Coordinates of C-alpha atoms in Angstrom, one line a residue:
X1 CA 0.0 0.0 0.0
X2 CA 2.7 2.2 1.0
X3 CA 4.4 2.0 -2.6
X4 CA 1.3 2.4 -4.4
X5 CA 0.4 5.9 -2.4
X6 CA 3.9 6.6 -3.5
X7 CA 3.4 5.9 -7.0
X8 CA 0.0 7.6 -6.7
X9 CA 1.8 11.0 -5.6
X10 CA 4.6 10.5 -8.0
X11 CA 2.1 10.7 -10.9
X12 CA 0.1 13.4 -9.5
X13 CA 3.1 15.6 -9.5
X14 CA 4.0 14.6 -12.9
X15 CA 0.5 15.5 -14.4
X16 CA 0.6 18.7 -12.4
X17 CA 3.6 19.5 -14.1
X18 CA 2.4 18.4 -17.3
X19 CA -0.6 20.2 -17.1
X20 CA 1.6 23.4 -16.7
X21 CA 3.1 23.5 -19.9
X22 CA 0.0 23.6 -21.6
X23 CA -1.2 27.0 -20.3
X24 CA -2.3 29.2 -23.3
X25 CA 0.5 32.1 -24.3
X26 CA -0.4 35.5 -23.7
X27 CA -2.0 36.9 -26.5
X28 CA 0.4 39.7 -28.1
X29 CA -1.2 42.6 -29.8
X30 CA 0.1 45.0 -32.1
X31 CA -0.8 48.5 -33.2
X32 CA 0.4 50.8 -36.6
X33 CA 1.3 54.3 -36.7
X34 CA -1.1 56.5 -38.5
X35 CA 0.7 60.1 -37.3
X36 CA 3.6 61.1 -40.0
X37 CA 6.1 60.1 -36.9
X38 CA 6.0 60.3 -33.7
X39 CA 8.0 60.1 -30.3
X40 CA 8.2 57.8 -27.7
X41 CA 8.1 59.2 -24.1
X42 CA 10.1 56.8 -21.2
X43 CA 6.9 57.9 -18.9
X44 CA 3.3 59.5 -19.1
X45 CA 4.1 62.9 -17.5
X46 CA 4.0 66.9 -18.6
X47 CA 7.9 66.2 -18.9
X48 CA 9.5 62.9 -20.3
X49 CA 12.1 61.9 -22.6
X50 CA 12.4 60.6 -25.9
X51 CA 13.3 56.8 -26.4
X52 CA 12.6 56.8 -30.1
X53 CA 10.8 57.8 -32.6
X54 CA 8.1 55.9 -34.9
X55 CA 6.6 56.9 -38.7
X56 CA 3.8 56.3 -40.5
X57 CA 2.7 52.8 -41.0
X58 CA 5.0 51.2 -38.8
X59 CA 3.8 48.1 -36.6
X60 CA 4.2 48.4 -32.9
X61 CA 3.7 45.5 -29.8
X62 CA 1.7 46.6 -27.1
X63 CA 3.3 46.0 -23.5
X64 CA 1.1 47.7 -21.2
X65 CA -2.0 50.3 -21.4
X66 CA -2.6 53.0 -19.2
X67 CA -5.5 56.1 -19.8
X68 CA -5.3 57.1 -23.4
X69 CA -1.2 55.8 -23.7
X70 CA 0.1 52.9 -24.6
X71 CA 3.4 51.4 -23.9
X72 CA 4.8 49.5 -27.0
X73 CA 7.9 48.2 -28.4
X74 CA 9.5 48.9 -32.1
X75 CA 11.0 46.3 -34.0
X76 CA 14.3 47.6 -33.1
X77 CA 13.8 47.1 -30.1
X78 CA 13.1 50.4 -28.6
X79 CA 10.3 51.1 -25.6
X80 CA 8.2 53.6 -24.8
X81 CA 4.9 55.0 -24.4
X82 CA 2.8 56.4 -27.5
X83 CA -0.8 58.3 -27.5
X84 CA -4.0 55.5 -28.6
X85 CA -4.6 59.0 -30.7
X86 CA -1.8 58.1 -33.1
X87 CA -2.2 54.7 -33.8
X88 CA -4.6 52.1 -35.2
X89 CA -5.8 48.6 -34.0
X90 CA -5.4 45.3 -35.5
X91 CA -8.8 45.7 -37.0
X92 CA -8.3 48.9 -38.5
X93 CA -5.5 47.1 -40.2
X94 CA -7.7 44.3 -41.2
X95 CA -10.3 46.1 -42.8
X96 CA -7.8 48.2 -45.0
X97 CA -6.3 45.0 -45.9
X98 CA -9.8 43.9 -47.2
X99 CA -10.3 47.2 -48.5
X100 CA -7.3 46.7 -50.7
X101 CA -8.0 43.1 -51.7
X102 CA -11.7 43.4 -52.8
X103 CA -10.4 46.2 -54.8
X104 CA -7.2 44.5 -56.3
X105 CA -8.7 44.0 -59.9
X106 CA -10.5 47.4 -60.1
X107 CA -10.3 49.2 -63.7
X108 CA -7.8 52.0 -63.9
X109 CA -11.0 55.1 -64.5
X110 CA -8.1 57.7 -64.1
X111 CA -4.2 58.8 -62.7
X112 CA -3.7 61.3 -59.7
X113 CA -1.3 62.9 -58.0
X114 CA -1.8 64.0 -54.6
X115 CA -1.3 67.5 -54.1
X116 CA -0.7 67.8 -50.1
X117 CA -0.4 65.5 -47.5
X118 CA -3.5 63.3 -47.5
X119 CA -4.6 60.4 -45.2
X120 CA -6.3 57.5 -46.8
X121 CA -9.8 56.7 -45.0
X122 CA -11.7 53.9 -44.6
X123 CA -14.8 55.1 -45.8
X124 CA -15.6 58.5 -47.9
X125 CA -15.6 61.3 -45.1
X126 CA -13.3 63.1 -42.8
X127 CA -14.3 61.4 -39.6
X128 CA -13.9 57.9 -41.2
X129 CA -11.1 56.0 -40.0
X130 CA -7.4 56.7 -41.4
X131 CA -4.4 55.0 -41.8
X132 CA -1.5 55.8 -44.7
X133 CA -0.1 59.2 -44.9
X134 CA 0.6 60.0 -48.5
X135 CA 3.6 62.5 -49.3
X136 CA 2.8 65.7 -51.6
X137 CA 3.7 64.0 -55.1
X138 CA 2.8 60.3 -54.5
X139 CA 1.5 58.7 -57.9
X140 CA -2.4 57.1 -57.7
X141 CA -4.4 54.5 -59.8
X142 CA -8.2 56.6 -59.3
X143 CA -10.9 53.9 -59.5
X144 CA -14.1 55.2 -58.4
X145 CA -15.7 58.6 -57.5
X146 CA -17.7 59.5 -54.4
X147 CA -19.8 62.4 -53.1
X148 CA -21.0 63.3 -50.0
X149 CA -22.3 65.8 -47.9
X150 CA -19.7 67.2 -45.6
X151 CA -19.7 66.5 -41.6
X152 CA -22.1 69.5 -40.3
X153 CA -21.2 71.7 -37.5
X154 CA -23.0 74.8 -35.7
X155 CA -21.1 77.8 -37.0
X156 CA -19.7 79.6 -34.5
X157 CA -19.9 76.6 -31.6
X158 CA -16.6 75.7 -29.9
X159 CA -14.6 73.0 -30.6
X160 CA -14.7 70.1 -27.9
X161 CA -11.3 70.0 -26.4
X162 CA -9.6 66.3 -26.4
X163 CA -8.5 65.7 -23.0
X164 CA -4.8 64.7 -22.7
X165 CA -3.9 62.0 -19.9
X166 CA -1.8 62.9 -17.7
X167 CA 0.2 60.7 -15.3
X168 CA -1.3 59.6 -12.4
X169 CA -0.1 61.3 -9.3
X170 CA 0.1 64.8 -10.9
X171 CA -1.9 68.0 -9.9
X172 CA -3.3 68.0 -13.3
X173 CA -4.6 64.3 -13.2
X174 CA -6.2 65.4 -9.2
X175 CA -7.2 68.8 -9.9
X176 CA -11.5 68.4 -10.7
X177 CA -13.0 69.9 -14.3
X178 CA -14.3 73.2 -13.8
X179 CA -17.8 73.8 -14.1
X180 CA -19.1 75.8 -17.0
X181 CA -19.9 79.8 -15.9
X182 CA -23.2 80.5 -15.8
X183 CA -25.1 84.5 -15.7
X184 CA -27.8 84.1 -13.2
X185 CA -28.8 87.6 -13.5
X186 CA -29.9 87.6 -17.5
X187 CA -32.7 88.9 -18.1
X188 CA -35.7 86.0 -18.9
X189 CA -36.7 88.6 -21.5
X190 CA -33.2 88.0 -23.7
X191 CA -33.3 84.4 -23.2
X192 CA -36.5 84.2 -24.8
X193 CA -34.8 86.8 -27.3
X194 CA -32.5 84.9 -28.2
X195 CA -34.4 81.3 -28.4
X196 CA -36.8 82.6 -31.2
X197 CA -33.8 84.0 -33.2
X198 CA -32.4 80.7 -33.2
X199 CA -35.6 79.2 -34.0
X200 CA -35.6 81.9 -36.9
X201 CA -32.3 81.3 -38.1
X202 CA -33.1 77.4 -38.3
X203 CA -36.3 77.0 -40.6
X204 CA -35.8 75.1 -43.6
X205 CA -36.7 78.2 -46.0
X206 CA -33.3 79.8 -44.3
X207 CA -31.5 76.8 -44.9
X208 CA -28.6 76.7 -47.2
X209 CA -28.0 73.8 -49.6
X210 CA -25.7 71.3 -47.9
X211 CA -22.1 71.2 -48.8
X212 CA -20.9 68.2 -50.4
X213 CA -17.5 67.1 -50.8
X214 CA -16.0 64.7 -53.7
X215 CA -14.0 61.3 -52.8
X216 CA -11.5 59.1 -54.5
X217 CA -10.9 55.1 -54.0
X218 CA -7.3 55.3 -55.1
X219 CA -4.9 52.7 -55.1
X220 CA -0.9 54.5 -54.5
X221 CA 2.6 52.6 -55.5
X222 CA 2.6 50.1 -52.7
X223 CA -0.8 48.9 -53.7
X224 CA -2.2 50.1 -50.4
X225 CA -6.2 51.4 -50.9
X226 CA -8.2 54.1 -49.5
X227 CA -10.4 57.2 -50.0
X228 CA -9.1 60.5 -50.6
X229 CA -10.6 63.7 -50.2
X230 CA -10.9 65.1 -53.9
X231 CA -9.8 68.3 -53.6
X232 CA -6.3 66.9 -52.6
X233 CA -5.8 65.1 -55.4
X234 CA -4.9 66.3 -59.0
X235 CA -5.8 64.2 -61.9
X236 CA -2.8 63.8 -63.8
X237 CA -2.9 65.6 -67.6
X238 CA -0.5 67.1 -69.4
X239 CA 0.6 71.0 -69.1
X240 CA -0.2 71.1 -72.9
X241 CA -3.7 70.4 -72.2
X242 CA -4.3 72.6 -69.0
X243 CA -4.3 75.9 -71.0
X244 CA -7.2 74.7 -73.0
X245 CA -9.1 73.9 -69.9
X246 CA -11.3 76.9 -70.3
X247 CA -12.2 77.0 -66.7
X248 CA -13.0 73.1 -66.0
X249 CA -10.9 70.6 -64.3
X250 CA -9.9 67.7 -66.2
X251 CA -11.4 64.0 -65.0
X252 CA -9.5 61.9 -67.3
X253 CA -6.7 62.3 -69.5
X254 CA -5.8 58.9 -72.0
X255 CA -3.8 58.9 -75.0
X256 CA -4.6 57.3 -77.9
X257 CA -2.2 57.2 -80.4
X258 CA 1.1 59.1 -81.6
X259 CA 1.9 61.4 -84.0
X260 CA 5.3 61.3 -85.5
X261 CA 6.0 65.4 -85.9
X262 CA 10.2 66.4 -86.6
X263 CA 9.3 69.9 -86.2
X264 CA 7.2 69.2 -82.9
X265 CA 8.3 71.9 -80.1
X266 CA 10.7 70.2 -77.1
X267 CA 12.7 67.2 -77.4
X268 CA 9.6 64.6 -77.9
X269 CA 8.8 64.3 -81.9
X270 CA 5.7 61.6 -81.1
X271 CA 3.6 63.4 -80.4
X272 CA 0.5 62.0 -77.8
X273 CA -3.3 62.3 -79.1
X274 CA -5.6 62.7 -75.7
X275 CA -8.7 62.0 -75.1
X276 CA -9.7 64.5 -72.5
X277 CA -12.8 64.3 -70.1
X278 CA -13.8 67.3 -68.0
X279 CA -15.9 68.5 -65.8
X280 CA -17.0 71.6 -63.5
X281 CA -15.3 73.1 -60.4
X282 CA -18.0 71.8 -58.6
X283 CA -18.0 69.1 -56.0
X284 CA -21.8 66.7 -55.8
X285 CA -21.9 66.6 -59.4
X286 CA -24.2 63.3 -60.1
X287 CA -22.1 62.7 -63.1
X288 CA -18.9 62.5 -63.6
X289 CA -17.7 64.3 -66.2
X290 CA -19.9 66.9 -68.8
X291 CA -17.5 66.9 -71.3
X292 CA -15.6 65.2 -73.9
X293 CA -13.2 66.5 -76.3
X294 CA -9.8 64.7 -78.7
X295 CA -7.0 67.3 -78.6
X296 CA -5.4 65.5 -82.3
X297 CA -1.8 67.1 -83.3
X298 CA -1.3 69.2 -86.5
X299 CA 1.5 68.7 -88.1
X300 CA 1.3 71.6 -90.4
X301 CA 0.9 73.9 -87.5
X302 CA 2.9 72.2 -85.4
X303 CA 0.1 72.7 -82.4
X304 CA -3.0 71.1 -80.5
X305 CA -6.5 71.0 -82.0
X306 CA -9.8 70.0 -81.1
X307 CA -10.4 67.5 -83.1
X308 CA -14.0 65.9 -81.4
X309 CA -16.0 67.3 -78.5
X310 CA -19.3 66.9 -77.1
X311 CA -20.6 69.1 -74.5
X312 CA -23.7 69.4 -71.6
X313 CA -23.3 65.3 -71.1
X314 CA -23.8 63.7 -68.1
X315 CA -21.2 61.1 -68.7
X316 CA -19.9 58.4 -66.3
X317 CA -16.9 56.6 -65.7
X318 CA -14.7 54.4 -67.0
X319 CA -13.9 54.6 -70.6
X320 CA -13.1 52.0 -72.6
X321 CA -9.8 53.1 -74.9
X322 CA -8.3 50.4 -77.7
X323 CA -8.1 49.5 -81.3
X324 CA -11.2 48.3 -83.7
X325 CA -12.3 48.2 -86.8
X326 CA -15.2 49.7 -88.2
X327 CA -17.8 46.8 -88.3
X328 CA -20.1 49.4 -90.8
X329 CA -17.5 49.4 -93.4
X330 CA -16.0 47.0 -96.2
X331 CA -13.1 49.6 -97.2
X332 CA -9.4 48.7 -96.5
X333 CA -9.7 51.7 -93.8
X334 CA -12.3 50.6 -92.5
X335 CA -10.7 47.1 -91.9
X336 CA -8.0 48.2 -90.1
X337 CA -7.5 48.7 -86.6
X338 CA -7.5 52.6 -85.8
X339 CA -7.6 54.1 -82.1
X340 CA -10.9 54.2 -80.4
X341 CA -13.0 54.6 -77.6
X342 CA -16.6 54.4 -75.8
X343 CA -18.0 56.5 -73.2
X344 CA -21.6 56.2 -71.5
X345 CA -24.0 59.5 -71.1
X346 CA -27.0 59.2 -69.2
X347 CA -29.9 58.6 -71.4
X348 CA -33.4 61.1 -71.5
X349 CA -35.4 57.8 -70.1
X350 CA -33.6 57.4 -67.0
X351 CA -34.7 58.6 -63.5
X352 CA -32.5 61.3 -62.0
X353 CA -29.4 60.3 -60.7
X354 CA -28.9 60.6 -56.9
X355 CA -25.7 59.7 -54.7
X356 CA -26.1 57.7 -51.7
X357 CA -26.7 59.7 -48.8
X358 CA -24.4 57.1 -47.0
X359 CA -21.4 55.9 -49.3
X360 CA -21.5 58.9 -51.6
X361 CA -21.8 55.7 -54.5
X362 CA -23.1 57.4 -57.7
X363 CA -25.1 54.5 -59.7
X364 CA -26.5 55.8 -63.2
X365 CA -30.0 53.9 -64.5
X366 CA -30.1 53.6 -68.2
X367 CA -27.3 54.7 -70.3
X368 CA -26.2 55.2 -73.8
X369 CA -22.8 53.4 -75.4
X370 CA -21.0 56.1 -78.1
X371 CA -18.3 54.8 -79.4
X372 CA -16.1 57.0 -81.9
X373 CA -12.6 55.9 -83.9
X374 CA -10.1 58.2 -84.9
X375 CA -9.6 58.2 -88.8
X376 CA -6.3 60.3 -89.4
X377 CA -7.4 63.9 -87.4
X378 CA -11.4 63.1 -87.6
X379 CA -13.1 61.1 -85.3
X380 CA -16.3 58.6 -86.6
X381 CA -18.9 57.2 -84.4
X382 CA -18.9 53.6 -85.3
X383 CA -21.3 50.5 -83.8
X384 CA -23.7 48.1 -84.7
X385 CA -26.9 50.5 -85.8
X386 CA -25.1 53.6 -85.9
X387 CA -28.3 55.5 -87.4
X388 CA -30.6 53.9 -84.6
X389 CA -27.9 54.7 -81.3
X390 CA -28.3 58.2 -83.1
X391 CA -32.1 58.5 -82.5
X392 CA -31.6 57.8 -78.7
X393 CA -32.2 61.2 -77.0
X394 CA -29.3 61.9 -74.0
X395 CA -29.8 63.4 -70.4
X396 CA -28.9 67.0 -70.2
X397 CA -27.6 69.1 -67.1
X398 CA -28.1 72.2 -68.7
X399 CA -31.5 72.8 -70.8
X400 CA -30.7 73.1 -74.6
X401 CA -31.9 76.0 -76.4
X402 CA -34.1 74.7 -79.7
X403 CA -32.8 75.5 -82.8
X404 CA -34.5 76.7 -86.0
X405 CA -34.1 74.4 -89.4
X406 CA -31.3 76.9 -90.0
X407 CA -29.4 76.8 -87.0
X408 CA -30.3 79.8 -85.2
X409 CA -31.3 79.8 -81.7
X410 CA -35.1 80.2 -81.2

């Protein structure tokens, strides 16, 4: 008996021990930089020192968590403590990761070049979560177009203040909040004054029209995605083009072919042909672009021209550019593969066209193919029942004055 107590006890402490090594690891988390850099403090107090410094994008373990601060460590090995503020989670990370891979095969609509330091957010909208820091000058892919009404805010209110943590111990972290003034002594009279002015100042037939902003999904070198606030973003065209811009932006710029010019100004003797979309100054547009126009070269003048352009379209993106024959023809031209391209317009039969109040998506109903091949300097519409496409009748932004059997403007 005494052996097998022995042998009993012996085995207990065994599977004690065993049972020990199969305790689950701690779980280690990480964070990413989203400032442009920023330093690590040793300690969270009004005065600290710096233990390093971390940039944009960079992945950080979390050690320890205190307040609003987090205590990490870089993968050189340096420790200190960082504002939650300046960093994102795992799942922030995630969902740009997904962000990027359910766009991976988007179409190319358009280039960009950003024009300031941008973030890239989640979502369209400044308060939508952020993450890469682009640099003044980064290169974009623009795949789709957003619009949205910006964030609204009482004029005049004041900004909430972010409370910064302070270190426990310190008068700063004891001393209470102050409570907000207050004028016993005002007159009821103004109060009441002053609560039917507002009431004034707040009925719908004062109201302004909202304020919408413009949004790109853009896709930079590394392949990271995101939106971009428009207005920070330049498409990318040509500084020959720009002075024919005639007060519009450009949306698109895409060359079609070459032309071979020895007396061409500047060192490049081919010569690109664009095709140019552009649009208004304007952001909440529910098209894309209004116009289209084909600067061609000429070679006896040695210059641009405008060699197609339609005007007061409502025209969405992408375009399709390549090479095609016409399928209308039986000439030897015609049989060979010339530059084209096809745009869509918004066709008379469709219902207006109105962005998602909540992703900005713009989704057009029925729209209208045109597809045009360049023939030497002139551009040809060309399709499958080219006379019939004709007939359909195209959405407008802008009504159309009717024109007399001779041309004049009734």
């Amino acid at each position: 008996m005494a052996v097998q107590s022995a042998l009993a006890g012996l085995l207990g402490c065994c599977f004690a021990l065993g049972c020990g090594q199969f305790k689950p690891a701690p779980v280690t988390h990480y964070v990413y930089v989203t400032a442009k850099q920023q330093n690590l403090r040793d300690r969270v107090a009004a005065v600290s020192n710096r233990t390093g410094l971390v940039t944009n994008g960079e992945k950080l373990m979390v050690l320890d968590h205190a307040r609003h601060w987090l205590k990490v460590q870089t993968p050189k090995g340096e420790i200190g403590w960082i504002e939650e503020k300046a960093v994102a989670t795992d799942e922030q990370a995630e969902a740009f990761s997904k962000l990027k891979a359910d766009h991976t095969k988007d179409q190319t609509v358009a280039s960009g070049v950003v024009r300031d330091e941008v973030y890239m957010h989640l979502t369209p909208g400044r308060d939508a979560e952020h993450f890469f820091l682009l640099e003044e000058g980064a290169k974009l892919q623009l795949l789709r177009r957003a619009t949205l009404e910006k964030a609204s805010s009482t004029p005049g209110a004041p900004r909430a203040q972010k409370a910064i943590p302070q270190a426990e111990g310190t008068n700063a972290a004891k001393k209470p909040a102050a409570a907000p003034a207050t004028n016993s002594t005002a007159p009821a009279a103004s109060v009441a004054a002053a609560i039917e002015k507002g009431k004034a100042a707040a009925s719908p037939a004062a109201a302004p029209p909202p304020v919408m902003e413009d949004w790109w999904l853009a896709r930079d070198a590394n392949g990271d995605t995101g939106w971009l606030y428009a207005r920070m973003v330049d498409v990318d065209a040509p500084d020959a083009l720009t002075r024919y811009a005639e007060g519009q932006k450009f949306v698109g710029a895409y060359v079609l072919t070459t032309v071979h010019d020895e007396e061409a100004p500047g060192d490049v003797k081919d010569v690109p042909v664009f095709l140019a979309l552009m649009a208004p100054y304007k952001a909440g547009l529910p098209y894309d672009y209004d116009q289209v126009r084909v600067f061609t070269w000429s070679v006896k003048m040695h210059r641009y021209e405008t060699g197609f352009r339609e005007k007061n379209i409502e025209g969405y993106l992408p375009v399709q550019v390549t090479k095609m024959k016409d399928p209308g023809g039986k000439s030897v031209t015609a049989q060979t593969e010339l530059p084209a391209f096809t745009y869509h317009v918004l066709s008379a039969d469709s219902p207006p066209v109105v962005p998602d109040p909540v992703t900005g998506e713009i989704k057009p109903g029925k729209t209208i193919a045109k597809t045009y091949r360049l023939e030497g300097n002139t551009l040809k519409r060309i399709g499958a029942g080219v006379g019939a496409l004709t007939t359909e009748v195209e959405a407008h932004p802008a009504v159309e004055e009717k024109k007399d059997k001779k041309g004049k403007k009734k």
